[in-house]
Amino acid sequence: MDPQQRPLMSDRVTVNGTVTPLALLADGRLWWSEGVHRCLSVEKDVLSFITSGPYIKIKSLVETRDGCCSTNASTRLARNDVVFMPSSEEAHRLWCQKLCEFVDSLGRPKRLFVFVNPYGGKKSATKIFDEQVKPLLEDAQIEITVQETKHQLHAKEVTQSLDITKYDGIVCVSGDGILVEVVNGLLQREDWNTAIKIPLGVVPAGTGNGMAKSLLDSVGDPCEIANAVQAIIRGNKRPLDVATIIQGEIRFFSILMLAWGLVADIDIESEKFRWMGSARLDFYGLCRLLNLRQYIGCVSFVPAPGFEAFGEPTSYPGKSTTSKGSNSGPNEAENANKQRPCYLGPEVNVENLNWRVIKGPFISVWLHNVPWGAEDTLAAPDAKFSDGYLDLIITKNCPTLPLLSMMSDLSTGGHVKSPYVTYLKVKAFSLQPGPRTKDKEKEGIIDADGEVLARGKGTYKCEEKTLMAYDKLQIAVDQGLATLFTPI
């Protein structure tokens, strides 16, 4: 007999008034011969079990098919309870013991701190949490502490002082923005080296949901609430690269993307149409294509192995010195991390690396850490969560009609095959942004993880203060620095 098929526990139990064999196999499957769901994987399907008198209730989340006739009908996750009565009191005790031992061996989270952003997307996160997330976490017997965010950067402020020893993870019921705030909060703590190891979970409840989509799509799961919560409950983890964006002594820690040009303009300027939900991006994207902008500037980068032929050789582009204070670059992070209480960037000497350069004008410059920028935007098909590189997508010299075709290919990642697109992987990056080609009195917007990092002259809401100036900035990647809850 296959050792995985060996029963850890077997019994003749009563299910819905019918006596049937029930076995817990060594591979974690619960098998019985009656009912619709005759096999459950404890690791994948079972949320928890509870006892009531002589009965044991198995709470599970299982795939069901929409429609009863079509084999092509879509599947979704639905809660399902199986109640059985063991054959004796001793069997009841042994069932509880074996089930408890197996569930405990999975290393699932028992206590979670949950951020809920009631203002993101269509402002539905609170309802999503109350009706879909909370019931599943309660079924999984996970203790939760809930914090609704009150204003921008609230999650970052809470995370900076949170006693993380009380929790097995932090969950964000929101779009990508709250997750980004949490990462920045963790890395600005004195104990950042320990804090950043706490697993982070994300439930899609915002406009973009790029991280949730990337995680779930990596295993072929749909970007649905139940699938995201199931991944958190199961407790599997994977590392995530973190990019440090540096300008002088100012730092921003990015986990998703950086954009300049067309993509940033659409992402940020479409905010005026936020009431449209995610449709605002498509609508304003068309507006921008009909009045296309190009930007003067240059990008320098250290290519990943296999991408050395892109661009032209150049020297280290130098430190960004716009902001006041010290001008430490990524190569000085090792000493700085030892001297200061918070994280300052990866410990890599960028000056001695082989730099390349591509000069503008540019339609778009896009850096991505994960494949999906939004649920319908496969921005970087080859991006990996923890390969130590960023995917760089550059668009130049593209006429309007081919550009429109490229935009329509974003949902499949087909845009990167366009002859007007340069697609490569980089270890370090420097951006020197400039003005628009047709109006040099106006500049652009630099967007990091869906938020404005810098606004140039004449841009949308240019009077508002930003973290960085519209000037040279540098980026370096720290491989696998953060940790995410993942489906597998």
GROMACS .gro file of N, CA and C in nm, residues 6 21 79 143 155 169 193 227 245 248 275-276 282 290 384 391 409 432 439-440:
model
   60
    6ARG      N    1  -0.219   0.520   0.358
    6ARG     CA    2  -0.238   0.455   0.488
    6ARG      C    3  -0.330   0.538   0.577
   21PRO      N    4  -1.826   0.413   0.607
   21PRO     CA    5  -1.685   0.418   0.646
   21PRO      C    6  -1.630   0.560   0.630
   79ARG      N    7  -1.884   2.756   0.102
   79ARG     CA    8  -1.874   2.691   0.233
   79ARG      C    9  -1.961   2.566   0.236
  143GLU      N   10  -0.833   3.413   1.533
  143GLU     CA   11  -0.862   3.535   1.608
  143GLU      C   12  -0.820   3.655   1.523
  155ALA      N   13  -0.257   5.316   0.768
  155ALA     CA   14  -0.206   5.180   0.784
  155ALA      C   15  -0.057   5.180   0.811
  169GLY      N   16   0.025   3.722   1.121
  169GLY     CA   17   0.021   3.783   0.990
  169GLY      C   18  -0.061   3.910   0.990
  193ASN      N   19   1.420   4.436   1.058
  193ASN     CA   20   1.474   4.310   1.011
  193ASN      C   21   1.388   4.192   1.054
  227ASN      N   22  -1.115   3.283  -0.272
  227ASN     CA   23  -0.985   3.224  -0.304
  227ASN      C   24  -0.872   3.295  -0.230
  245ILE      N   25   1.326   5.284  -0.374
  245ILE     CA   26   1.337   5.402  -0.460
  245ILE      C   27   1.402   5.512  -0.379
  248GLY      N   28   1.814   6.132  -0.290
  248GLY     CA   29   1.881   6.190  -0.174
  248GLY      C   30   1.868   6.096  -0.056
  275TRP      N   31  -1.524   5.766  -0.943
  275TRP     CA   32  -1.660   5.716  -0.925
  275TRP      C   33  -1.695   5.607  -1.027
  276MET      N   34  -1.617   5.597  -1.134
  276MET     CA   35  -1.642   5.496  -1.236
  276MET      C   36  -1.586   5.359  -1.199
  282ASP      N   37  -0.982   5.250  -1.831
  282ASP     CA   38  -1.006   5.232  -1.975
  282ASP      C   39  -1.052   5.363  -2.040
  290LEU      N   40  -0.575   5.963  -2.757
  290LEU     CA   41  -0.620   6.058  -2.858
  290LEU      C   42  -0.542   6.189  -2.851
  384LYS      N   43   0.859   3.773  -1.181
  384LYS     CA   44   0.856   3.673  -1.074
  384LYS      C   45   0.854   3.745  -0.939
  391ASP      N   46   1.103   4.394  -1.388
  391ASP     CA   47   1.078   4.388  -1.532
  391ASP      C   48   1.058   4.530  -1.584
  409ASP      N   49  -0.408   4.475  -2.584
  409ASP     CA   50  -0.339   4.349  -2.555
  409ASP      C   51  -0.290   4.342  -2.410
  432GLN      N   52   1.600   5.959  -1.515
  432GLN     CA   53   1.616   6.104  -1.525
  432GLN      C   54   1.499   6.157  -1.607
  439ASP      N   55   0.558   7.045  -2.527
  439ASP     CA   56   0.539   7.160  -2.438
  439ASP      C   57   0.639   7.148  -2.324
  440LYS      N   58   0.755   7.208  -2.343
  440LYS     CA   59   0.863   7.190  -2.246
  440LYS      C   60   0.839   7.264  -2.115
   0.00000   0.00000   0.00000
